[in-house]
Short mmCIF file of C-alpha atoms and ligand atoms in Angstrom, two decimals:
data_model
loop_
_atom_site.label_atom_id
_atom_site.label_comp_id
_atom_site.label_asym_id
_atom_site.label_seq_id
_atom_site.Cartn_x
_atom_site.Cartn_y
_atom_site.Cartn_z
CA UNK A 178 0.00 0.00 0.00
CA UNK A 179 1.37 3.28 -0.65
CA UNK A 180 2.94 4.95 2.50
CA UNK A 181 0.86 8.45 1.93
CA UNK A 182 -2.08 7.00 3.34
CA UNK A 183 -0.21 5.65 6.46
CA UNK A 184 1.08 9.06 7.09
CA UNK A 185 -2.18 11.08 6.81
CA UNK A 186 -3.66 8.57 9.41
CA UNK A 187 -0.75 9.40 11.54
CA UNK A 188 -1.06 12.89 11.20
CA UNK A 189 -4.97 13.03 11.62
CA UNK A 190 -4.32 10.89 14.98
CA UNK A 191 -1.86 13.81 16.10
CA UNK A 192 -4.65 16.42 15.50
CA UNK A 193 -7.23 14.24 17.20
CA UNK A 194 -9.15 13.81 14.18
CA UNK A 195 -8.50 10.12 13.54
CA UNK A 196 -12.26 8.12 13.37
CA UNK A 197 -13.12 4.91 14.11
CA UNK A 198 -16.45 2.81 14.24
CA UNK A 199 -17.49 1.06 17.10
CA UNK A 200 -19.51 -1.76 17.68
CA UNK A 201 -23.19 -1.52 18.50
CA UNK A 202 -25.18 -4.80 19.94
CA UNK A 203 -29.17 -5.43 19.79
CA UNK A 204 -31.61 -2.90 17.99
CA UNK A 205 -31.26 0.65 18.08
CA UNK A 206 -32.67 1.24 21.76
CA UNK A 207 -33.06 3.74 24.36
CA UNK A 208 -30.12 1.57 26.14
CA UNK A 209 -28.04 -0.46 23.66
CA UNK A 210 -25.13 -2.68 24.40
CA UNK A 211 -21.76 -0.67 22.94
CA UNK A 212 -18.42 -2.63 22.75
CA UNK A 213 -19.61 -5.22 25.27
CA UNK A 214 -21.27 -2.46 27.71
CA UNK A 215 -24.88 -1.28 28.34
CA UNK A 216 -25.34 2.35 27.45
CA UNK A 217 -27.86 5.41 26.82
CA UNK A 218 -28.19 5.78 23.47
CA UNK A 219 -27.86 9.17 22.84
CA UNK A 220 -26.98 9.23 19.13
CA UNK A 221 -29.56 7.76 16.72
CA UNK A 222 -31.28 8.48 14.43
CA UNK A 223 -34.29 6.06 15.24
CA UNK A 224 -36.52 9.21 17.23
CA UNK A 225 -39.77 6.99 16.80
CA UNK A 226 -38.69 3.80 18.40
CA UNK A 227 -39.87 2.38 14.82
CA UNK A 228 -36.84 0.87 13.52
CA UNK A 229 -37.69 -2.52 15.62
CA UNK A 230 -41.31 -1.57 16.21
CA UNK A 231 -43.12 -5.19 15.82
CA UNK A 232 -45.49 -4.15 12.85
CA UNK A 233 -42.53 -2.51 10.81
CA UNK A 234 -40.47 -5.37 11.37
CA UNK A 235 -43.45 -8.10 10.90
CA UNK A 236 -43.77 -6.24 7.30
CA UNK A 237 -40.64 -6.54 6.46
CA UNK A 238 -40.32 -10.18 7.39
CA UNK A 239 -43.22 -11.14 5.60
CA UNK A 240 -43.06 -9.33 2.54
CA UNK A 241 -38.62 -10.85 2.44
CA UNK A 242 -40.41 -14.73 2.63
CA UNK A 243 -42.83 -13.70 -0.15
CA UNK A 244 -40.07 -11.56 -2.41
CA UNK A 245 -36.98 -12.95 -1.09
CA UNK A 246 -34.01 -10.84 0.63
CA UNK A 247 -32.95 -9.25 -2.43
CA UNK A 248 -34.19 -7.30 -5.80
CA UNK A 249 -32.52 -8.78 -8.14
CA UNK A 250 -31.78 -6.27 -10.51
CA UNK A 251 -31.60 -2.42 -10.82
CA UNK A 252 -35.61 -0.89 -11.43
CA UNK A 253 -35.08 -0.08 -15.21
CA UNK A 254 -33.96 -3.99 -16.04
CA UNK A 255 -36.23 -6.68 -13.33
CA UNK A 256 -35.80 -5.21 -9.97
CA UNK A 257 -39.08 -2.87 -10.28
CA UNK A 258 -41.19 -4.57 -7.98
CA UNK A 259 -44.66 -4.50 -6.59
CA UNK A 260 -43.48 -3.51 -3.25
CA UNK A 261 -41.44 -0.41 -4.81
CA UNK A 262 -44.70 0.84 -6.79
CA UNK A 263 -46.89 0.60 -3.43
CA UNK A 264 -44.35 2.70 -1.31
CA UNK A 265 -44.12 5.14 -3.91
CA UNK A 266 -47.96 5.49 -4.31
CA UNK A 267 -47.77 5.60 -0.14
CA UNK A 268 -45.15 8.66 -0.19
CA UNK A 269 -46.68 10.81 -2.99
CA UNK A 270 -50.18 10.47 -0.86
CA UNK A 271 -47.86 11.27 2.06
CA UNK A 272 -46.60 14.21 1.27
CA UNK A 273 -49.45 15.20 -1.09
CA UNK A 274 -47.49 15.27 -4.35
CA UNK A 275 -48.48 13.79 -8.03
CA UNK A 276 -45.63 11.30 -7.87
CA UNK A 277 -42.53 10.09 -5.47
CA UNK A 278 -39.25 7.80 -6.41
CA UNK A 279 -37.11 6.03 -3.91
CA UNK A 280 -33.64 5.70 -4.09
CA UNK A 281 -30.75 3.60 -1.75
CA UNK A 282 -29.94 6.41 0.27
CA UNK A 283 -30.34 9.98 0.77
CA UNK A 284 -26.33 10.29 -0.36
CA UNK A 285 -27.05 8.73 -3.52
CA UNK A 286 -30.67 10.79 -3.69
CA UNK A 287 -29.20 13.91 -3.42
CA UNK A 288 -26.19 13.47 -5.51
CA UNK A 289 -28.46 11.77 -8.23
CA UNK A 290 -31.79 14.58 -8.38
CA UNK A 291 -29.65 17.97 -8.08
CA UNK A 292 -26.72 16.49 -10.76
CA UNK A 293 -29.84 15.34 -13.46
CA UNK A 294 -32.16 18.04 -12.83
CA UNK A 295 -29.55 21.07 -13.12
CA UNK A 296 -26.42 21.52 -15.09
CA UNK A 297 -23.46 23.97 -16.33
CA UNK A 298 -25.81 26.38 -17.64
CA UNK A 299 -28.49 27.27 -14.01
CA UNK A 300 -27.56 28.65 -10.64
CA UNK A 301 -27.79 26.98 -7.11
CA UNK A 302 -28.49 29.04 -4.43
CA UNK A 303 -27.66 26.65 -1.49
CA UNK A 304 -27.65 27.24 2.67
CA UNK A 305 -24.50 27.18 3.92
CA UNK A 306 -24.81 24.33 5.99
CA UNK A 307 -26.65 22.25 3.62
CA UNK A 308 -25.70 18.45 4.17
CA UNK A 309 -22.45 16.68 2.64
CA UNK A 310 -24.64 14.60 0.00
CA UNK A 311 -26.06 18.43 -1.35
CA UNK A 312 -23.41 19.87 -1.69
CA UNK A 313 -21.63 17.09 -3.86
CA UNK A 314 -24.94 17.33 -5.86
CA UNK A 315 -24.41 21.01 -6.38
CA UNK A 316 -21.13 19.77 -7.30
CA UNK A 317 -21.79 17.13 -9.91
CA UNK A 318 -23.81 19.11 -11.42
CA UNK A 319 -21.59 21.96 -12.54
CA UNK A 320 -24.34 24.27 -12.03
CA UNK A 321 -23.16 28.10 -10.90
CA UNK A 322 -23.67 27.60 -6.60
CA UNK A 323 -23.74 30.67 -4.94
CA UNK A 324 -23.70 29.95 -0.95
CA UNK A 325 -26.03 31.69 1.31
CA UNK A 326 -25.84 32.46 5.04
CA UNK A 327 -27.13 29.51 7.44
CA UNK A 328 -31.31 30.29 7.63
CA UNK A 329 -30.55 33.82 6.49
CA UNK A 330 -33.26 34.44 3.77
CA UNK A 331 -32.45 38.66 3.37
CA UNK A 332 -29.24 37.42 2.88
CA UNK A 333 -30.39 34.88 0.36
CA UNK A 334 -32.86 37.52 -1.25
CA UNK A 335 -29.62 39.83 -1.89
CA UNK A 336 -27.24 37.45 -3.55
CA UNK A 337 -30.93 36.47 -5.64
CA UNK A 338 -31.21 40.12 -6.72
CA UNK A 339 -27.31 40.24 -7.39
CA UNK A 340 -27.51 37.18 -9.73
CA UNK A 341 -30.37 38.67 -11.49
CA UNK A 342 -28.46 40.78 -13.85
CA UNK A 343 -26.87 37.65 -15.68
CA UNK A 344 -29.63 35.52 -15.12
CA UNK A 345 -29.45 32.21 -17.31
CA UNK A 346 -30.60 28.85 -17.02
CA UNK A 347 -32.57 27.15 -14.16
CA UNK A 348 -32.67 28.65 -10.37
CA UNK A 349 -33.03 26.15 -7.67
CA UNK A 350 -32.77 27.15 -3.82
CA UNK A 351 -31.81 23.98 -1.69
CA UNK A 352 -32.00 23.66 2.23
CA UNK A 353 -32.20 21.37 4.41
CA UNK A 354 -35.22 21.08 6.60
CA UNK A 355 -34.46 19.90 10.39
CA UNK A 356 -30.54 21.31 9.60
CA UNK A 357 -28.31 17.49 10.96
CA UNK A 358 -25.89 19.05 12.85
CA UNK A 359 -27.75 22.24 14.34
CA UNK A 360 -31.29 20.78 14.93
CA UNK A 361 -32.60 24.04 14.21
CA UNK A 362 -35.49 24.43 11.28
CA UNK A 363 -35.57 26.50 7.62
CA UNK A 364 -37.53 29.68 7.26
CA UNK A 365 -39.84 27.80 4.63
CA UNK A 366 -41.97 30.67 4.50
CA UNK A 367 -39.56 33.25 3.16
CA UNK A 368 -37.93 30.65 1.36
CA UNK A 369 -41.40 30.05 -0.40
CA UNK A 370 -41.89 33.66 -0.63
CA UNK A 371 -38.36 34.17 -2.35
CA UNK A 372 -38.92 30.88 -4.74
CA UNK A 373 -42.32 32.90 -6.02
CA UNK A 374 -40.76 36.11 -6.48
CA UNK A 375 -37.80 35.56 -8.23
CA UNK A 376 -39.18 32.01 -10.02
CA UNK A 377 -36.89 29.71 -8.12
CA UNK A 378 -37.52 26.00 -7.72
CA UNK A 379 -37.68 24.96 -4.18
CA UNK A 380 -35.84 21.74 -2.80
CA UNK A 381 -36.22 20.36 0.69
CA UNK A 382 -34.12 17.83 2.03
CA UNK A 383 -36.12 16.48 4.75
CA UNK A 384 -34.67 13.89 6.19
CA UNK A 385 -34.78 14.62 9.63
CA UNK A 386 -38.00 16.26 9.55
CA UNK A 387 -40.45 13.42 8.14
CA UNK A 388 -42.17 11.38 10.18
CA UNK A 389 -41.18 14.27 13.37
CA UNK A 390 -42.49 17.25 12.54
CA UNK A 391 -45.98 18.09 11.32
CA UNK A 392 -49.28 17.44 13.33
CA UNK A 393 -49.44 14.18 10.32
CA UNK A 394 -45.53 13.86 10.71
CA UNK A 395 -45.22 14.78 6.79
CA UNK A 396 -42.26 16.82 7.80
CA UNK A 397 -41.21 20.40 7.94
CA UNK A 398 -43.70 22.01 5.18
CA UNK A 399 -46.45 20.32 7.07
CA UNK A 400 -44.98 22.57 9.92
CA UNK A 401 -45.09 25.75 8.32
CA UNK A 402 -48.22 24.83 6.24
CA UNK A 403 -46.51 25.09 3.12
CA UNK A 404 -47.20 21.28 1.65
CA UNK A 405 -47.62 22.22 -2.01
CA UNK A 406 -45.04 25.02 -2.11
CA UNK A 407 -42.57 23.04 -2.18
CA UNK A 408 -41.32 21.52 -5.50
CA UNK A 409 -38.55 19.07 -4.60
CA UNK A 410 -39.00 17.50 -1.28
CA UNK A 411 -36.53 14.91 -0.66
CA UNK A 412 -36.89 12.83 2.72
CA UNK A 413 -35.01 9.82 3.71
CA UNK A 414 -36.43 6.12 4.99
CA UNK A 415 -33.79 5.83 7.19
CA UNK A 416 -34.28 8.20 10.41
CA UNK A 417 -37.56 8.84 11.92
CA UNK A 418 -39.07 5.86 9.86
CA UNK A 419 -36.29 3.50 10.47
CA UNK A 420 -35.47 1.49 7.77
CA UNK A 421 -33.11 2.86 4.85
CA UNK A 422 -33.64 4.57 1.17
CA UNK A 423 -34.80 7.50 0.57
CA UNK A 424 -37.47 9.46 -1.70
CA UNK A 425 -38.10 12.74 -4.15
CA UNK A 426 -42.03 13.44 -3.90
CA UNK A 427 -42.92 15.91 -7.08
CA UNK A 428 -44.43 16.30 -10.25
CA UNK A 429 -44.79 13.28 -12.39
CA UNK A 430 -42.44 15.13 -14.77
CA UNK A 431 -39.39 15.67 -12.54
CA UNK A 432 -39.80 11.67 -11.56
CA UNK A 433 -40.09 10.29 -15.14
CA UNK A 434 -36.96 12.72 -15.81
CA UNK A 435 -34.88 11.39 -13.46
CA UNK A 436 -36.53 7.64 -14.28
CA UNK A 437 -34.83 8.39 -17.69
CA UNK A 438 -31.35 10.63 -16.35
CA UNK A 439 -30.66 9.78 -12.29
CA UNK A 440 -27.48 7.85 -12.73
CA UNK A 441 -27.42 6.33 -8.88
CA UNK A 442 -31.05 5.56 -9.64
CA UNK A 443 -30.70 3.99 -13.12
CA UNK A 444 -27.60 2.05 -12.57
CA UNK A 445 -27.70 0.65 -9.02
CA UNK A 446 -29.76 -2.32 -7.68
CA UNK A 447 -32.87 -1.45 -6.22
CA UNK A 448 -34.13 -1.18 -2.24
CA UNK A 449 -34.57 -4.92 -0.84
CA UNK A 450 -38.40 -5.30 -1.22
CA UNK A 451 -38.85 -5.77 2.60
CA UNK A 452 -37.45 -2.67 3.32
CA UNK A 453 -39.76 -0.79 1.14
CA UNK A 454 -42.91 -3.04 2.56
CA UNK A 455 -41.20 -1.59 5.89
CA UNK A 456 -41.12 1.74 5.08
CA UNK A 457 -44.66 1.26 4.21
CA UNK A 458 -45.54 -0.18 7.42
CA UNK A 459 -43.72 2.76 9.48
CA UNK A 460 -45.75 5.66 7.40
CA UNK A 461 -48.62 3.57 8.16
CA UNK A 462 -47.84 4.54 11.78
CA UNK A 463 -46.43 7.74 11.41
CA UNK A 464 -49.77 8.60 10.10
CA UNK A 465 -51.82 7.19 12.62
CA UNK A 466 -52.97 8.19 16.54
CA UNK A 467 -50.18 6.17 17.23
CA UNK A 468 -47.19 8.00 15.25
CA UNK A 469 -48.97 11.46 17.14
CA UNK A 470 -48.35 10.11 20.58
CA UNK A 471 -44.96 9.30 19.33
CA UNK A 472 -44.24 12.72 18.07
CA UNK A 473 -45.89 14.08 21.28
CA UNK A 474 -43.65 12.04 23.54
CA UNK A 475 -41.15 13.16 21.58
CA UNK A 476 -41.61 16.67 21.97
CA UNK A 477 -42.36 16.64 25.76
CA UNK A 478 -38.83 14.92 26.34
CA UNK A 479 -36.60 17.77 24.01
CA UNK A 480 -37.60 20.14 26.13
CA UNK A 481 -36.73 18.53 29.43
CA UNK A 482 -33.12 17.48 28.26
CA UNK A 483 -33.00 20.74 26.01
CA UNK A 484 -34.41 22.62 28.72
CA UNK A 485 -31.68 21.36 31.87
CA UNK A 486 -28.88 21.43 29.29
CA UNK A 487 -30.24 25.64 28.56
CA UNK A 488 -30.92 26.22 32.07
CA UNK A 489 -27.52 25.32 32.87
CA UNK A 490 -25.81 27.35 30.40
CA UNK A 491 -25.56 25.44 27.48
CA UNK A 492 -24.85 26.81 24.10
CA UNK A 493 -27.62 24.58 21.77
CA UNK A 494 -27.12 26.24 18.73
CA UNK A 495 -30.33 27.11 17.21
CA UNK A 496 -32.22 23.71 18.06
CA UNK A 497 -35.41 23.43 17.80
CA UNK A 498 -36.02 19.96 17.68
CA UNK A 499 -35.03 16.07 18.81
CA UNK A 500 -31.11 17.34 17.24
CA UNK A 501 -29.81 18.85 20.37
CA UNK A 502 -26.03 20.09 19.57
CA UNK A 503 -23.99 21.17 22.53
CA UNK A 504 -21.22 23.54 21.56
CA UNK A 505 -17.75 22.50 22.89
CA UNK A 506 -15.48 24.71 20.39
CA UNK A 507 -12.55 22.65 19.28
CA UNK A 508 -11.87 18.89 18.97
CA UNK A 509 -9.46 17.87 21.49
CA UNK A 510 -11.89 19.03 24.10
CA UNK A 511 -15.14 17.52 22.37
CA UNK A 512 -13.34 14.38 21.76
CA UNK A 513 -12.57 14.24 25.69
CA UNK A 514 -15.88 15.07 26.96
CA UNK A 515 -17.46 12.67 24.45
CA UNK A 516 -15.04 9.93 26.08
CA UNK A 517 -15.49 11.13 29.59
CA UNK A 518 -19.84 10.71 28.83
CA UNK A 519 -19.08 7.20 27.93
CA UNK A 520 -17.36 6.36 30.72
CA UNK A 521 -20.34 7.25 32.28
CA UNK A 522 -22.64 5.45 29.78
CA UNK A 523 -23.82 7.95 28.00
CA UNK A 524 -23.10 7.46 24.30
CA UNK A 525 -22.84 10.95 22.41
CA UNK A 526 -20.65 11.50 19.56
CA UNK A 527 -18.49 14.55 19.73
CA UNK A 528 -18.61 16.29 15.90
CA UNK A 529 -15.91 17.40 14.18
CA UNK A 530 -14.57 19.50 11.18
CA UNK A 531 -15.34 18.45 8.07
CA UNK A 532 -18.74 17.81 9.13
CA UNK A 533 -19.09 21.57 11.08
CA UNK A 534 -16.96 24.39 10.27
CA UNK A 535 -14.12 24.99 12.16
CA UNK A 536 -14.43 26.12 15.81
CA UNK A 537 -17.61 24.69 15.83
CA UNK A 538 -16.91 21.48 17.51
CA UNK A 539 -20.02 20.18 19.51
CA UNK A 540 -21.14 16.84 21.26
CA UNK A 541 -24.40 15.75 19.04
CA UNK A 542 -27.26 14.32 21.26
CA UNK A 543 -30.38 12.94 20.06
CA UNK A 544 -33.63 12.11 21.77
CA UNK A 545 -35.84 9.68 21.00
CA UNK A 546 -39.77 9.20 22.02
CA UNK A 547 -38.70 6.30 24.36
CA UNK A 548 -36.46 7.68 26.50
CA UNK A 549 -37.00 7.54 30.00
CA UNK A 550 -37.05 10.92 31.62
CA UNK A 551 -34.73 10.00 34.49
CA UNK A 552 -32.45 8.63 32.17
CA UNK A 553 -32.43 11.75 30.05
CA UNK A 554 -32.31 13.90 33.51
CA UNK A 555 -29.32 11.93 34.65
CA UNK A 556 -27.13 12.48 31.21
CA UNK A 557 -28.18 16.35 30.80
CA UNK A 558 -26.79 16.28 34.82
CA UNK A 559 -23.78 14.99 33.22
CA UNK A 560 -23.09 16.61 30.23
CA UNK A 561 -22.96 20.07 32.27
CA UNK A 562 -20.92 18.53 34.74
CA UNK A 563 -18.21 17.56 31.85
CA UNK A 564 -18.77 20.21 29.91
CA UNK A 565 -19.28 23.18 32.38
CA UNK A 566 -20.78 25.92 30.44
CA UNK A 567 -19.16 29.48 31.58
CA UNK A 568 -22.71 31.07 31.95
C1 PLP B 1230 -28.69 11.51 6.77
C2 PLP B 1230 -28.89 12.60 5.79
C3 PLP B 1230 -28.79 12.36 4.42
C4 PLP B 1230 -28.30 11.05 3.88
O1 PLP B 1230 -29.27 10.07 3.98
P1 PLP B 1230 -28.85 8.53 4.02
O2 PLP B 1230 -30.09 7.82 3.67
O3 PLP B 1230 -28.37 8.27 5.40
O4 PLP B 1230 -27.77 8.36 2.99
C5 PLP B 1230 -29.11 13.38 3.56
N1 PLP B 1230 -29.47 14.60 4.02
C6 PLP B 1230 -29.54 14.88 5.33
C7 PLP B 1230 -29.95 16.23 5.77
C8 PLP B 1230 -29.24 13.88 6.26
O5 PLP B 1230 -29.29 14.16 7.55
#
């Protein structure tokens, strides 16, 4: 192997930067069994409970002994099955749109829509902390991308009326609903408002929104009441509903184009069919009293771990939601907390540069609707005692 790579290892080690994966025993539990120890889950994605709830995992059992484990084949050649068309049918009712189309992941949905959809000749006006799989979409696509500041839509609406001089091409604005690392939510609104006035197409990433936010858990435009404003809305299968794939909901147009240009869609083997009879089951539940309660319990417990971790002094970014960042400035002393919380058995990731900018270091919890509120007490108790917030 060529000695570079040993070196940069090395040298990322130095600068505490080095990562590693751990491993992770039983389903993805309040308490979960890490490296051969119980501890509080504090870092998944799974805020419903429903990635081993017993109907979403019954569906995906039974529909795996009737289709077998695997698709066979990418969805343009065999592997378009029944199972695919149903879920699809089940998202665009979802989130109220003429048509939907999964993909394997949100990485390969957002590389695959913004790179077919847009090219050299439009413009990409794109939130500055849009998520890693956007902005190598914006990149693929050679489009123009102008960067706006985080949630900042005067900002945005200046650089719009800046670009309109040499207007050409297509304009998309991209943002991320629920923002991954910040927890906090878009301006949908204004950004709805600013897609009218200067003809922009509107793309929502939503993959920490669905299923969460919403009184019907259909995600952030549900929230702001702006279902149907929204042209692109792009929502994964793999957080709040548990299983894995994602989706673009839209006009039947934008789905047969990418049907006919999506390269991660057109050449890759297609979702398992028991994960899409899964992700069938869990919007079944998500939209039901049942997903509500969830969402509710949800809700109630944020704001008693957000609310301690505030009280205390915490810096939580702008979150507004089950992401609850707690800002720890630079890596050595996020890497050491992080450590120091699972010695205690409490298992939060500490998040570094590349994934937030520089200086913006933070330990990343996340709540789920199954917590228990003395558990979630206890680790807000210690995260201010490790991290011990000036204020
Ligand atoms: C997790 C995430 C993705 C990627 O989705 P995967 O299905 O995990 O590949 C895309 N966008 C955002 C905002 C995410 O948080």
């Amino acid at each position: 192997m060529p000695e570079g790579w040993k070196k940069e290892l090395g040298k990322l080690a130095e600068e505490g930067m080095l990562r590693g994966l751990r491993t992770v025993d039983g389903p993805q539990r309040p308490k979960v069994e890490l490296d051969g120890r119980q501890v509080l889950l504090l870092c998944s994605n799974n805020y419903l409970g429903l990635a081993d709830h017993p109907r979403v995992v019954e569906a995906m059992v039974r529909a795996t002994r009737d289709f077998g484990a695997g698709s066979g084949a990418s969805r343009l050649v065999s592997g378009s099955m029944r199972e695919h068309h149903l879920l699809e049918e089940r998202l665009a009712a979802f989130k109220q749109t003429e048509a939907a189309l999964l993909f394997n992941s949100g990485f390969a949905a957002n590389t695959g829509i913004i790179s077919s959809l847009f090219g050299p000749a439009d413009t990409i006006f794109s939130d500055a902390l849009n998520h890693a799989s956007i902005i190598d979409g914006c990149r693929l696509s050679g489009a123009r991308v102008v960067v706006y500041p985080h949630a900042d839509s005067n900002a945005l609406e200046a650089l719009l009326e800046r670009e309109r001089k040499n207007r050409r091409g297509r304009w998309l604005i991209v943002s991320d609903g629920v923002f991954s690392m910040d927890g906090d939510i878009a301006p949908l609104p204004e950004l709805v408002h600013l897609k009218q006035k200067y003809a922009a197409l509107l793309m929502i990433d939503d993959a920490h929104g669905t299923g969460v936010l919403g009184d019907g858990g259909r995600g952030t435009a549900e929230m702001w009441g702006c279902l149907g404003q929204v042209d692109l809305q792009m929502g994964t299968l793999g957080k709040a509903l548990g299983c894995c794939g994602a989706y673009l909901a839209a006009d039947r147009v934008v789905i047969d184009t990418l049907i006919n240009r999506c390269r991660p869609f057109i050449f890759s083997t297609s979702l398992p069919p028991g994960v899409a009879a899964a992700a069938r089951a869990a919007i079944d539940l998500v939209d039901s009293p049942e997903g509500l309660r969830l969402r509710n319990e949800l809700r109630r417990k944020t704001a008693l771990f957000a609310g301690r971790l505030r009280d205390a002094g915490c810096d939580l970014l702008g979150s507004r939601t089950q992401i609850v960042p707690i800002l720890t400035g630079e890596p050595e002393p996020t890497m050491t907390a992080s450590r120091q919380l699972l010695d205690a058995g409490f298992f939060i990731q500490g998040i570094r540069p590349p994934t937030v900018p520089d200086g913006r270091c933070r330990l990343r919890a996340t709540v789920m609707a199954d917590h228990d509120d003395a558990d979630l007490e206890a680790a807000a108790a210690e995260i201010v005692r490790i991290v011990r917030p000036s204020a």
